[in-house]
Amino acid sequence: MSNTLFDKVWDTHVVKKIKNGPDVFFIDRHLVHEVTSPVAFLGLKNRDIPVLYPERTFATADHNTPTINQHLPVKDPLSANQLKALEKNAAEHGIPYWGLGHEKNGIVHVIGPENGITLPGATIVCGDSHTSTHGAFGAIAFGIGTSEVEMVLATQCIMQPKPKSMRININGALSFGVTPKDVALYIISKLTTSGATGYFVEYAGDVFKSMSMEGRMTVCNLSIEMGARGGMIAPDETTFEYIKEREFTPKGEAWDKAMEYWQTLYTEDNAVFDKELTFDAADIEPMITYGTNPGMGTGISNGIPKAENVEGGAATYQKSLAYMDFNEGEDIKGKSIDFVFLGSCTNGRIEDFRAFASVVKGRKKANNVTAWLVPGSHKVEDAIKEEGILEILHEAGFELREPGCSACLAMNDDKVPAGKYAVSTSNRNFEGRQGPGSRTLLASPLVAAAAAVTGKVTDPRELLTMETSNN
Amino acid sequence: MAYDKFNLLKSTAVPLPIENVDTDQIIPARFLKATERKGFGDNLFRDWRYNPDDTPKTHFVLNNPIYKGKILVGGKNFGSGSSREHAAWAVYDYGFRCVVSSFFADIFRNNCLNIGVLPVQISPEFLDKIFKAIEVDPNTEFEVSLPEQTFTILSTGEMETFGINAYKKGNLSNGFDDIDYLLNLKKDIESFADTRPF
């Protein structure tokens, strides 16, 4: 019975059910970028077949792009070649391509929602695991591999077994200084990186209802980090207000018709989930990770847990702490850091820059910190300028870079050197993720800002409180 | 692309008893710049396998000649993280045809199935037995039977079954891929697309 939000959207996209096999699953909108698409286009060429619905695919360059001097030719020949390949493939198949310098260019999961490509009740895929971001709009959105990118290009479908359903409820109000990123890191720390594998998650409760679209995107973005294929939130007035009048959203009568459908996208009261979890908003404080997967996170005022209190093998845990050069039981607060990265599909939106600016305003960047502030798109960059945030950043000694995935996965030159610590608003603290030997501490834009001005791991509430009391 | 048929595999195995092996370890992002699917095996586990000056790290299992074979045995939650199919390509290109673990991340498992690498999920207890068997004798042989859906430690005869859906099993044993299947449904897909509001 289709009575959860997830079922309602999934079941209306099944072209065919295969007995003891996956569903033939229709994809409304497909996003491609330069890294995971070239081999898929090559596959089409080898089979001599066209893209079935080029108007349902949108292409951008983000993963493997520089974040300075984008007006100049890309220096690295391999990267330049990959970008050229996407441009050529898009042109050949009639796919809209928003390359470097294009006003709509940016990180694939930032520009989808920004341009109204992301809609409630739609199915959205991309060769990128953080496609789960788009679930914030009540879409079913998830990452796929390159073989599946080729399937979508060729047939607009993939073969996908229906995942199990999980609901995560958080009621109550978030405390001062606690952001959507902290909510997500808190959930992942409770579930571990594999706790939701095999499930599709719906986030429900007061906390998500009162969250902005930017915040919902941050939460859904991180669903994959607990193993879930995706996460979603029922669309409401906040959602409709966000998408209205964007370039690719339905207009006029089509909008009214779509609204009728979107109003039905919620989980019925009698719905049953395969798994249901409930947390209390009051238990969440600003979070930070101390290890080498996103599940290794802790409240900023707690220390690094002892191995005996951690689920999983002690050997793996100790290997992870050794990589970070941290010890069990130590405080995380006060640890000296070298880099700060604000950006990525997780926290590269305007709200994230507002939050960062709220902490650094009237302060100065710490001398020991190199900071990379990378907007998620040109539209975010424009908003940063229009809202006067750029001046605040400049006064505090920060520079703004050009849009892209940047140091989140360090495919370009934005690499954290071996042994250095980075407080990053991105999504993964895996070994070497931000450059070979780099050590990543994942946190919210507020925690990142506090680290940027103090040069060490600092509870942003101390700075924000100070500011409040000074005024 | 279509791939080799998979039915019976008898081989020694390479042990990697680490949990949460993520796809950034399997192949770091800086090696994803190719526009063709070749050469990824050279960078499999790059940063665990090589020092920054490209000399091999002697203690890493792939650099130890006593461990070899077409089966890679990993700890719980193998393949978590990024959706990069390059991770599965690297595993394949290096010469592995089967990855064994007590738990796989979803996208990695799918990617393996789509390129002809068989992910075999077995119980944590059986995984321990496999690691122990290799520890005692690195030349221990294992048999993977796709038709029977069994994984056997040949020296002791201990065996466990594994799950795979019938559709994917058929694809692997015949070397078919999903696109062949989907292209045959093109008419159904087109009629379906006409009903979509956006």
XYZ file of C-alpha atoms in Angstrom:
669
model
C 0.000 0.000 0.000
C 1.324 3.408 -0.969
C 0.905 5.263 2.279
C 4.313 6.621 3.101
C 5.732 9.612 1.286
C 8.456 7.335 -0.074
C 5.979 4.699 -1.346
C 3.824 7.328 -3.008
C 6.712 8.669 -5.043
C 8.425 5.329 -5.701
C 5.323 3.441 -6.803
C 4.338 6.066 -9.392
C 7.707 5.662 -11.104
C 7.761 1.901 -11.610
C 7.535 1.109 -15.327
C 7.704 -2.622 -14.714
C 8.193 -4.966 -11.801
C 10.515 -7.924 -12.322
C 9.765 -11.035 -10.323
C 12.613 -11.728 -7.853
C 14.426 -8.791 -9.318
C 14.650 -5.015 -9.335
C 11.999 -2.558 -10.524
C 12.379 -0.822 -13.859
C 12.424 2.641 -12.351
C 11.713 5.834 -14.327
C 13.895 8.881 -13.753
C 12.340 12.328 -14.195
C 15.506 14.355 -13.995
C 19.147 13.412 -14.411
C 22.160 15.516 -13.473
C 25.607 14.831 -14.888
C 29.068 16.150 -14.156
C 32.453 15.657 -15.757
C 33.867 12.860 -13.586
C 31.319 10.043 -13.658
C 29.852 10.623 -17.126
C 32.550 10.195 -19.821
C 32.578 6.395 -19.746
C 28.758 6.391 -19.903
C 28.785 8.549 -23.043
C 31.476 6.280 -24.455
C 29.118 3.354 -23.845
C 26.392 5.043 -25.909
C 28.895 5.596 -28.692
C 30.007 1.966 -28.649
C 26.386 0.833 -28.874
C 25.623 3.558 -31.396
C 22.517 4.769 -29.536
C 21.310 8.311 -28.742
C 20.228 9.914 -25.470
C 16.525 9.091 -25.235
C 15.353 12.311 -23.505
C 18.124 14.947 -23.586
C 15.725 17.514 -22.086
C 15.596 15.467 -18.869
C 19.368 15.650 -18.334
C 21.350 18.693 -17.158
C 25.137 18.942 -17.150
C 27.534 21.032 -15.088
C 31.262 21.079 -14.358
C 32.070 21.036 -10.645
C 34.159 18.135 -9.312
C 37.372 18.665 -11.196
C 37.495 22.426 -11.642
C 39.792 25.123 -10.239
C 38.317 27.596 -7.724
C 40.535 30.491 -8.775
C 41.075 32.035 -12.216
C 38.241 30.114 -13.839
C 38.424 32.523 -16.776
C 41.840 31.093 -17.702
C 42.385 27.736 -19.451
C 42.447 24.822 -16.969
C 46.125 24.033 -16.364
C 46.002 20.324 -15.557
C 45.774 18.549 -18.941
C 43.794 15.567 -17.589
C 41.214 17.837 -15.953
C 40.991 20.024 -19.038
C 40.435 16.919 -21.145
C 37.653 15.680 -18.869
C 35.896 19.056 -18.983
C 36.207 19.184 -22.750
C 34.754 15.681 -22.990
C 31.619 16.715 -21.090
C 31.168 19.848 -23.170
C 31.501 17.824 -26.359
C 29.217 15.030 -25.167
C 26.544 17.495 -24.055
C 26.671 19.358 -27.369
C 26.532 16.146 -29.369
C 23.447 14.886 -27.535
C 21.612 18.204 -27.077
C 21.989 18.300 -23.283
C 22.073 21.731 -21.579
C 25.614 22.293 -20.312
C 26.524 24.878 -17.705
C 30.312 24.833 -17.812
C 32.912 26.992 -16.118
C 32.028 30.657 -16.294
C 28.341 30.026 -17.111
C 26.016 32.018 -14.849
C 24.247 28.799 -13.811
C 27.481 26.908 -13.106
C 28.020 25.441 -9.679
C 27.946 22.235 -7.665
C 25.436 19.853 -9.176
C 23.385 19.563 -5.955
C 23.303 23.312 -5.465
C 22.255 24.263 -8.982
C 19.522 21.614 -9.292
C 17.334 23.172 -6.599
C 18.422 26.717 -7.447
C 17.099 26.454 -10.975
C 13.916 24.561 -10.182
C 15.143 21.285 -11.676
C 14.517 19.652 -8.309
C 10.793 19.202 -7.672
C 8.615 17.417 -5.108
C 7.472 13.974 -6.179
C 10.166 13.723 -8.854
C 12.825 11.055 -9.201
C 16.314 12.478 -9.578
C 19.618 10.667 -10.044
C 23.212 11.660 -10.630
C 26.517 9.839 -10.669
C 27.265 11.221 -7.232
C 26.301 9.786 -3.867
C 25.206 13.165 -2.457
C 22.304 13.279 -4.881
C 20.339 12.466 -1.731
C 20.379 16.263 -1.201
C 17.354 16.720 -3.463
C 15.210 14.614 -1.127
C 14.779 17.826 0.864
C 12.012 18.709 -1.617
C 10.102 15.438 -1.229
C 11.815 13.947 -4.267
C 13.321 10.468 -4.419
C 16.916 11.265 -5.222
C 19.977 9.079 -5.003
C 23.443 8.510 -6.363
C 24.201 5.979 -9.080
C 27.251 4.447 -10.728
C 28.455 5.142 -14.245
C 26.798 2.013 -15.710
C 23.524 3.427 -14.422
C 24.315 6.880 -15.825
C 24.535 5.158 -19.188
C 21.195 3.411 -18.559
C 19.497 6.720 -17.777
C 20.975 8.421 -20.821
C 19.917 5.533 -23.048
C 16.522 4.662 -21.566
C 15.639 7.175 -18.789
C 15.357 4.171 -16.453
C 17.493 2.172 -14.063
C 17.002 -1.271 -12.555
C 16.566 -0.716 -8.861
C 15.271 -2.934 -6.054
C 12.967 -0.945 -3.777
C 14.804 -0.093 -0.529
C 13.286 -0.649 2.909
C 11.793 2.365 4.670
C 13.010 4.130 7.797
C 11.623 7.175 9.565
C 13.740 9.357 11.807
C 11.702 11.649 14.055
C 13.208 14.567 15.925
C 10.852 16.659 17.984
C 11.393 19.709 20.128
C 13.467 22.771 19.310
C 17.158 22.950 18.498
C 19.298 24.723 21.079
C 21.188 27.934 20.409
C 24.121 27.378 18.053
C 22.851 24.006 16.833
C 22.442 23.810 13.048
C 21.099 21.281 10.513
C 24.658 19.981 10.025
C 24.820 19.157 13.732
C 21.489 17.345 13.494
C 22.815 15.198 10.652
C 26.180 14.479 12.307
C 24.327 13.594 15.502
C 22.084 11.103 13.718
C 25.047 9.528 11.906
C 26.999 9.260 15.162
C 24.060 7.309 16.606
C 23.476 5.069 13.581
C 27.107 4.611 12.392
C 28.085 4.812 8.724
C 26.262 1.593 7.889
C 23.234 1.942 10.187
C 20.824 2.898 7.417
C 22.250 0.790 4.568
C 19.421 -0.771 2.602
C 16.947 1.899 3.724
C 15.457 5.069 2.338
C 14.902 7.562 5.150
C 12.098 10.016 5.803
C 12.957 12.795 8.248
C 9.942 13.916 10.281
C 9.094 15.990 13.318
C 9.224 19.592 14.529
C 12.905 20.079 13.811
C 12.582 19.380 10.090
C 9.241 21.159 9.751
C 10.741 24.388 11.029
C 13.968 24.004 9.036
C 14.769 26.132 5.973
C 15.192 24.465 2.576
C 18.953 25.005 2.837
C 18.951 23.190 6.176
C 16.809 20.349 4.853
C 19.224 19.962 1.950
C 22.149 19.672 4.369
C 20.369 16.934 6.316
C 19.231 14.954 3.270
C 22.674 15.390 1.685
C 24.271 13.486 4.560
C 21.810 10.546 4.421
C 24.343 8.559 2.402
C 26.875 8.929 5.218
C 24.861 6.530 7.373
C 24.548 4.187 4.420
C 21.011 5.201 3.347
C 20.511 5.511 -0.376
C 18.609 8.708 0.236
C 16.548 10.744 2.632
C 13.448 12.847 2.099
C 11.220 15.384 3.790
C 7.547 15.926 2.961
C 7.035 19.087 0.906
C 5.224 21.962 2.625
C 4.772 25.724 2.310
C 8.510 26.258 2.888
C 9.197 23.963 -0.084
C 6.627 25.538 -2.406
C 7.773 29.032 -1.518
C 11.362 28.052 -2.399
C 10.642 26.482 -5.783
C 8.018 28.944 -7.022
C 9.069 30.985 -10.056
C 12.390 29.215 -10.546
C 13.416 28.685 -14.136
C 12.492 25.033 -14.640
C 9.498 24.791 -12.268
C 6.079 24.431 -13.838
C 4.288 27.741 -14.432
C 0.628 28.839 -14.626
C -1.824 25.976 -15.008
C 0.956 23.429 -14.869
C 1.948 24.841 -11.470
C -1.618 24.597 -10.146
C -1.875 21.022 -11.360
C 1.477 20.142 -9.869
C 0.451 21.739 -6.551
C -2.620 19.511 -6.400
C -0.333 16.497 -6.649
C 2.323 17.859 -4.311
C -0.292 18.437 -1.586
C -0.804 14.647 -1.481
C 2.865 13.969 -0.780
C 2.947 13.154 2.899
C 3.017 10.014 5.016
C -0.410 8.861 6.196
C -1.002 8.562 9.947
C -1.415 4.781 9.770
C 1.765 4.201 7.773
C 4.235 1.608 9.021
C 7.982 1.817 8.429
C 10.440 -1.069 8.406
C 12.374 0.855 11.031
C 11.542 3.924 13.069
C 13.859 5.964 15.295
C 13.160 8.961 17.491
C 15.589 11.492 18.941
C 15.127 14.548 21.120
C 16.251 17.895 19.693
C 17.371 19.035 23.152
C 20.083 16.316 23.232
C 21.910 17.758 20.216
C 24.807 20.176 20.617
C 27.292 21.495 18.034
C 29.031 18.407 16.624
C 32.499 17.684 15.315
C 34.132 14.518 14.017
C 37.396 13.182 15.409
C 37.964 10.084 13.249
C 38.036 8.867 9.663
C 34.377 8.312 8.916
C 31.383 10.612 9.422
C 29.963 8.331 12.123
C 32.899 9.193 14.366
C 31.384 12.419 15.631
C 30.855 13.855 19.096
C 29.310 16.845 20.800
C 31.963 19.552 20.839
C 32.062 19.689 24.644
C 32.524 15.911 24.930
C 35.884 14.258 24.518
C 36.993 11.617 22.046
C 35.269 8.384 23.129
C 37.208 5.410 24.490
C 37.425 2.389 22.187
C 35.434 0.242 24.627
C 32.448 2.589 24.267
C 32.427 2.434 20.494
C 30.572 -0.071 18.380
C 32.734 -2.023 15.934
C 36.240 -3.379 16.038
C 38.744 -1.736 18.393
C 41.510 -2.292 15.817
C 39.673 -0.248 13.173
C 38.916 2.448 15.764
C 42.517 2.699 16.886
C 43.804 2.740 13.298
C 41.506 5.678 12.710
C 42.667 7.625 15.783
C 46.303 6.885 14.893
C 45.699 8.406 11.449
C 44.293 11.528 13.112
C 47.055 11.484 15.758
C 44.402 11.721 18.467
C 44.074 9.657 21.648
C 41.059 8.070 23.281
C 39.504 10.178 25.998
C 41.152 13.457 24.947
C 39.249 16.734 24.589
C 38.529 17.695 21.001
C 38.004 21.308 21.979
C 41.231 23.292 21.949
C 42.948 21.120 19.299
C 45.036 23.318 17.030
C 43.988 23.338 13.361
C 45.599 24.488 10.104
C 42.848 24.776 7.490
C 39.177 25.730 7.322
C 36.986 24.763 4.377
C 33.552 26.346 4.002
C 31.679 24.964 1.020
C 30.545 21.736 -0.759
C 27.115 20.365 -1.645
C 26.589 19.917 2.098
C 27.223 23.474 3.302
C 27.956 25.699 0.318
C 24.681 27.631 0.222
C 23.864 31.211 1.153
C 22.604 30.314 4.618
C 25.952 28.667 5.357
C 27.830 31.820 4.407
C 25.463 33.902 6.539
C 26.183 31.628 9.501
C 29.935 31.767 8.939
C 29.809 35.571 8.657
C 27.801 35.871 11.877
C 30.772 34.457 13.796
C 33.690 36.097 11.970
C 32.082 39.539 11.849
C 34.274 41.996 13.769
C 36.944 39.325 14.329
C 40.086 38.370 12.411
C 41.160 35.167 10.796
C 43.718 33.396 12.976
C 47.252 33.624 11.584
C 47.836 29.868 11.668
C 44.748 29.152 9.534
C 44.476 28.885 5.765
C 40.804 29.324 4.875
C 39.089 28.270 1.663
C 35.619 29.767 1.322
C 33.999 28.276 -1.755
C 30.426 29.151 -2.759
C 28.293 26.306 -4.132
C 27.385 28.237 -7.272
C 27.582 31.603 -9.003
C 24.116 32.376 -7.665
C 25.366 31.790 -4.121
C 28.395 33.933 -4.922
C 26.107 36.726 -6.188
C 23.983 36.552 -3.035
C 27.114 36.731 -0.853
C 28.011 39.968 -2.600
C 24.498 41.411 -2.634
C 23.917 40.767 1.065
C 27.147 42.480 2.092
C 28.628 39.229 3.390
C 31.691 39.605 1.187
C 32.656 42.833 2.972
C 32.354 41.165 6.360
C 34.569 38.326 5.149
C 37.149 40.692 3.665
C 37.285 42.791 6.817
C 37.948 39.646 8.818
C 40.798 38.683 6.483
C 39.047 36.045 4.334
C 38.927 35.692 0.555
C 36.121 34.171 -1.471
C 36.958 31.609 -4.148
C 34.980 30.611 -7.260
C 32.335 27.849 -7.177
C 33.033 24.117 -7.273
C 33.417 20.971 -5.164
C 36.930 22.092 -4.284
C 38.582 20.690 -1.168
C 35.652 18.405 -0.361
C 37.240 15.731 -2.528
C 40.416 17.567 -3.539
C 40.429 16.537 -7.186
C 41.716 19.990 -8.054
C 44.580 21.930 -6.451
C 42.640 22.658 -3.233
C 44.427 19.958 -1.250
C 45.108 19.929 2.474
C 48.761 18.860 2.960
C 49.714 15.606 4.707
C 49.431 15.711 8.474
C 47.524 19.009 8.547
C 44.152 19.416 10.262
C 41.176 20.922 8.458
C 37.836 21.854 9.987
C 35.543 21.317 7.014
C 31.858 21.857 6.394
C 31.915 19.103 3.771
C 30.683 15.538 4.114
C 33.569 13.083 4.398
C 36.526 12.787 6.729
C 37.902 9.625 5.129
C 41.666 9.148 5.121
C 43.189 11.349 2.449
C 39.825 12.682 1.316
C 41.013 16.298 1.312
C 44.482 15.442 -0.010
C 46.889 12.553 0.693
C 47.565 12.384 4.435
C 45.098 15.192 5.271
C 43.156 15.074 8.536
C 39.557 16.277 8.404
C 37.221 17.350 11.199
C 33.674 17.697 9.875
C 31.532 20.395 11.415
C 28.928 23.085 10.803
C 29.677 26.506 9.286
C 29.437 27.990 12.814
C 32.059 25.596 14.204
C 34.218 26.156 11.111
C 33.995 29.920 11.601
C 34.892 29.641 15.281
C 37.930 27.544 14.306
C 38.897 30.026 11.595
C 39.091 32.979 13.993
C 40.624 31.148 16.962
C 42.963 28.738 15.141
C 41.683 25.803 17.166
C 38.564 23.737 17.731
C 36.238 26.136 19.527
C 32.627 25.967 20.618
C 30.925 28.676 18.527
C 28.433 29.309 21.343
C 31.250 30.894 23.338
C 31.834 33.456 20.585
C 28.180 34.019 19.818
C 27.328 34.421 23.503
C 30.174 36.845 23.910
C 28.868 38.904 21.041
C 25.338 38.877 22.425
C 26.516 39.992 25.863
C 28.717 42.691 24.342
C 25.771 44.209 22.575
C 29.489 -2.733 -21.204
C 28.940 -6.455 -21.296
C 31.341 -8.482 -19.209
C 32.709 -11.998 -18.705
C 30.257 -14.666 -17.604
C 30.519 -15.639 -13.965
C 29.754 -19.176 -12.799
C 32.344 -21.006 -10.742
C 35.469 -19.419 -9.295
C 38.186 -21.347 -7.475
C 40.971 -19.192 -6.102
C 43.131 -18.162 -3.200
C 42.140 -14.871 -1.582
C 43.641 -11.566 -0.477
C 42.641 -10.549 3.074
C 41.916 -6.960 4.123
C 40.524 -7.270 7.656
C 39.591 -3.594 8.047
C 36.055 -2.271 8.586
C 34.425 0.601 6.677
C 36.808 0.468 3.727
C 35.508 3.470 1.778
C 35.721 4.108 -1.945
C 38.190 6.986 -1.377
C 40.619 4.313 -0.112
C 39.779 1.926 -2.944
C 40.566 4.685 -5.432
C 41.373 8.248 -4.335
C 39.593 11.080 -6.172
C 42.739 12.387 -7.833
C 42.803 9.242 -9.991
C 39.325 9.803 -11.414
C 40.387 12.076 -14.244
C 40.346 9.525 -17.054
C 37.696 9.594 -19.774
C 38.042 5.899 -20.561
C 37.736 2.822 -18.409
C 41.297 1.596 -18.241
C 44.284 1.524 -15.935
C 42.357 1.904 -12.680
C 43.876 -1.275 -11.195
C 47.253 0.456 -10.936
C 45.765 2.884 -8.421
C 43.674 0.398 -6.430
C 44.218 1.256 -2.728
C 46.795 3.781 -3.927
C 47.515 5.524 -0.620
C 47.592 2.317 1.417
C 49.744 0.642 -1.215
C 52.302 3.321 -2.069
C 54.312 5.962 -0.208
C 54.084 9.574 -1.412
C 57.264 8.951 -3.461
C 55.502 6.020 -5.233
C 57.616 3.324 -3.569
C 55.497 0.379 -2.367
C 54.495 0.222 1.313
C 55.880 -3.228 2.071
C 53.456 -4.041 4.896
C 50.341 -3.595 2.718
C 48.723 -6.840 1.672
C 48.759 -6.156 -2.095
C 52.532 -5.726 -1.867
C 53.035 -9.040 -0.102
C 53.594 -11.766 -2.728
C 52.329 -14.549 -0.447
C 48.783 -13.181 -0.847
C 47.216 -13.474 -4.278
C 44.076 -14.605 -6.052
C 40.884 -13.399 -7.646
C 38.982 -12.999 -4.381
C 39.274 -9.944 -2.140
C 38.055 -10.421 1.438
C 37.213 -7.200 3.312
C 35.865 -6.210 6.715
C 32.318 -5.056 7.513
C 30.745 -2.203 5.490
C 32.996 -2.577 2.487
C 32.736 0.120 -0.218
C 31.049 2.891 1.766
C 31.109 6.480 0.606
C 31.234 7.816 -2.908
C 29.246 6.363 -5.814
C 32.317 6.292 -8.072
C 32.100 3.168 -10.206
C 35.845 3.652 -10.651
C 36.189 1.798 -7.317
C 34.567 -1.311 -8.773
C 36.543 -0.854 -12.018
C 39.791 -0.691 -10.019
C 38.894 -3.913 -8.181
C 38.101 -5.600 -11.505
C 41.064 -4.187 -13.397
C 43.457 -5.378 -10.678
C 42.172 -8.889 -11.310
C 39.570 -9.531 -8.635
C 36.293 -11.135 -9.722
C 34.715 -11.544 -6.301
C 34.638 -9.408 -3.142
C 33.640 -11.022 0.154
C 32.466 -9.159 3.256
C 29.951 -9.429 6.079
C 28.290 -6.204 4.859
C 28.462 -4.041 1.736
C 27.544 -0.441 1.067
C 24.626 -0.250 -1.385
C 26.034 1.691 -4.299
C 29.336 -0.195 -4.347
C 27.467 -3.505 -4.341
C 25.298 -2.343 -7.258
C 28.307 -1.081 -9.173
C 30.075 -4.435 -8.738
C 27.051 -6.327 -9.994
C 26.820 -4.003 -12.993
C 30.380 -4.703 -14.138
C 30.691 -8.414 -13.390
C 32.336 -8.465 -9.961
C 30.387 -10.719 -7.600
C 29.797 -9.261 -4.116
C 29.402 -12.155 -1.659
C 27.869 -11.229 1.687
C 28.358 -13.796 4.426
C 27.930 -13.859 8.220
C 30.491 -12.102 10.469
C 31.373 -15.506 11.972
C 32.091 -17.042 8.581
C 34.099 -13.971 7.583
C 36.271 -14.529 10.670
C 36.777 -18.159 9.636
C 37.927 -17.052 6.187
C 40.386 -14.541 7.643
C 41.706 -17.223 10.032
C 42.050 -19.795 7.252
C 44.137 -17.346 5.199
C 46.200 -16.435 8.258
C 47.030 -20.101 8.875
C 47.740 -20.800 5.200
C 47.779 -18.026 2.575
C 47.445 -20.706 -0.097
C 44.014 -21.746 1.194
C 41.665 -22.122 -1.739
C 38.055 -21.021 -1.815
C 35.250 -21.845 -4.200
C 32.518 -19.431 -5.199
C 29.586 -21.024 -6.948
C 27.089 -18.590 -8.415
C 24.604 -21.286 -9.525
C 24.564 -22.793 -6.005
C 25.067 -19.398 -4.306
C 27.710 -20.897 -2.031
C 31.114 -19.860 -0.736
C 33.315 -22.743 0.441
C 36.616 -22.952 2.315
C 38.018 -25.886 0.373
C 40.544 -27.028 3.009
C 37.839 -27.604 5.640
C 34.750 -27.958 3.483
C 33.008 -25.276 5.537
C 30.450 -23.503 3.418
C 27.924 -20.697 3.584
C 25.251 -19.572 1.161
C 24.837 -16.015 -0.051
C 21.926 -14.039 -1.492
C 21.542 -12.485 -4.927
C 18.354 -11.644 -6.799
C 17.411 -13.977 -9.629
C 17.568 -11.248 -12.266
C 21.122 -10.192 -11.403
C 22.180 -13.814 -11.072
C 20.958 -14.455 -14.597
C 22.774 -11.386 -15.902
C 26.072 -12.378 -14.275
C 25.980 -15.986 -15.399
C 25.128 -14.965 -18.979
C 27.297 -11.841 -19.197
C 24.225 -9.685 -19.974
C 23.880 -6.132 -18.795
C 20.918 -3.977 -17.782
C 21.031 -1.752 -20.845
C 20.372 -4.704 -23.140
C 17.309 -5.445 -21.022
C 16.118 -1.833 -20.842
C 16.546 -1.186 -24.571
C 14.117 -4.019 -25.196
C 11.543 -2.172 -23.067
C 11.890 1.084 -24.979
C 8.244 1.173 -26.134
C 6.920 0.638 -22.594
C 9.274 3.309 -21.295
C 8.155 5.809 -23.932
C 4.465 5.300 -23.145
C 5.269 5.672 -19.448
C 7.230 8.890 -20.058
C 4.195 10.394 -21.817
C 2.232 10.137 -18.562
C 4.778 12.019 -16.456
C 3.712 15.569 -15.486
C 7.307 16.849 -15.417
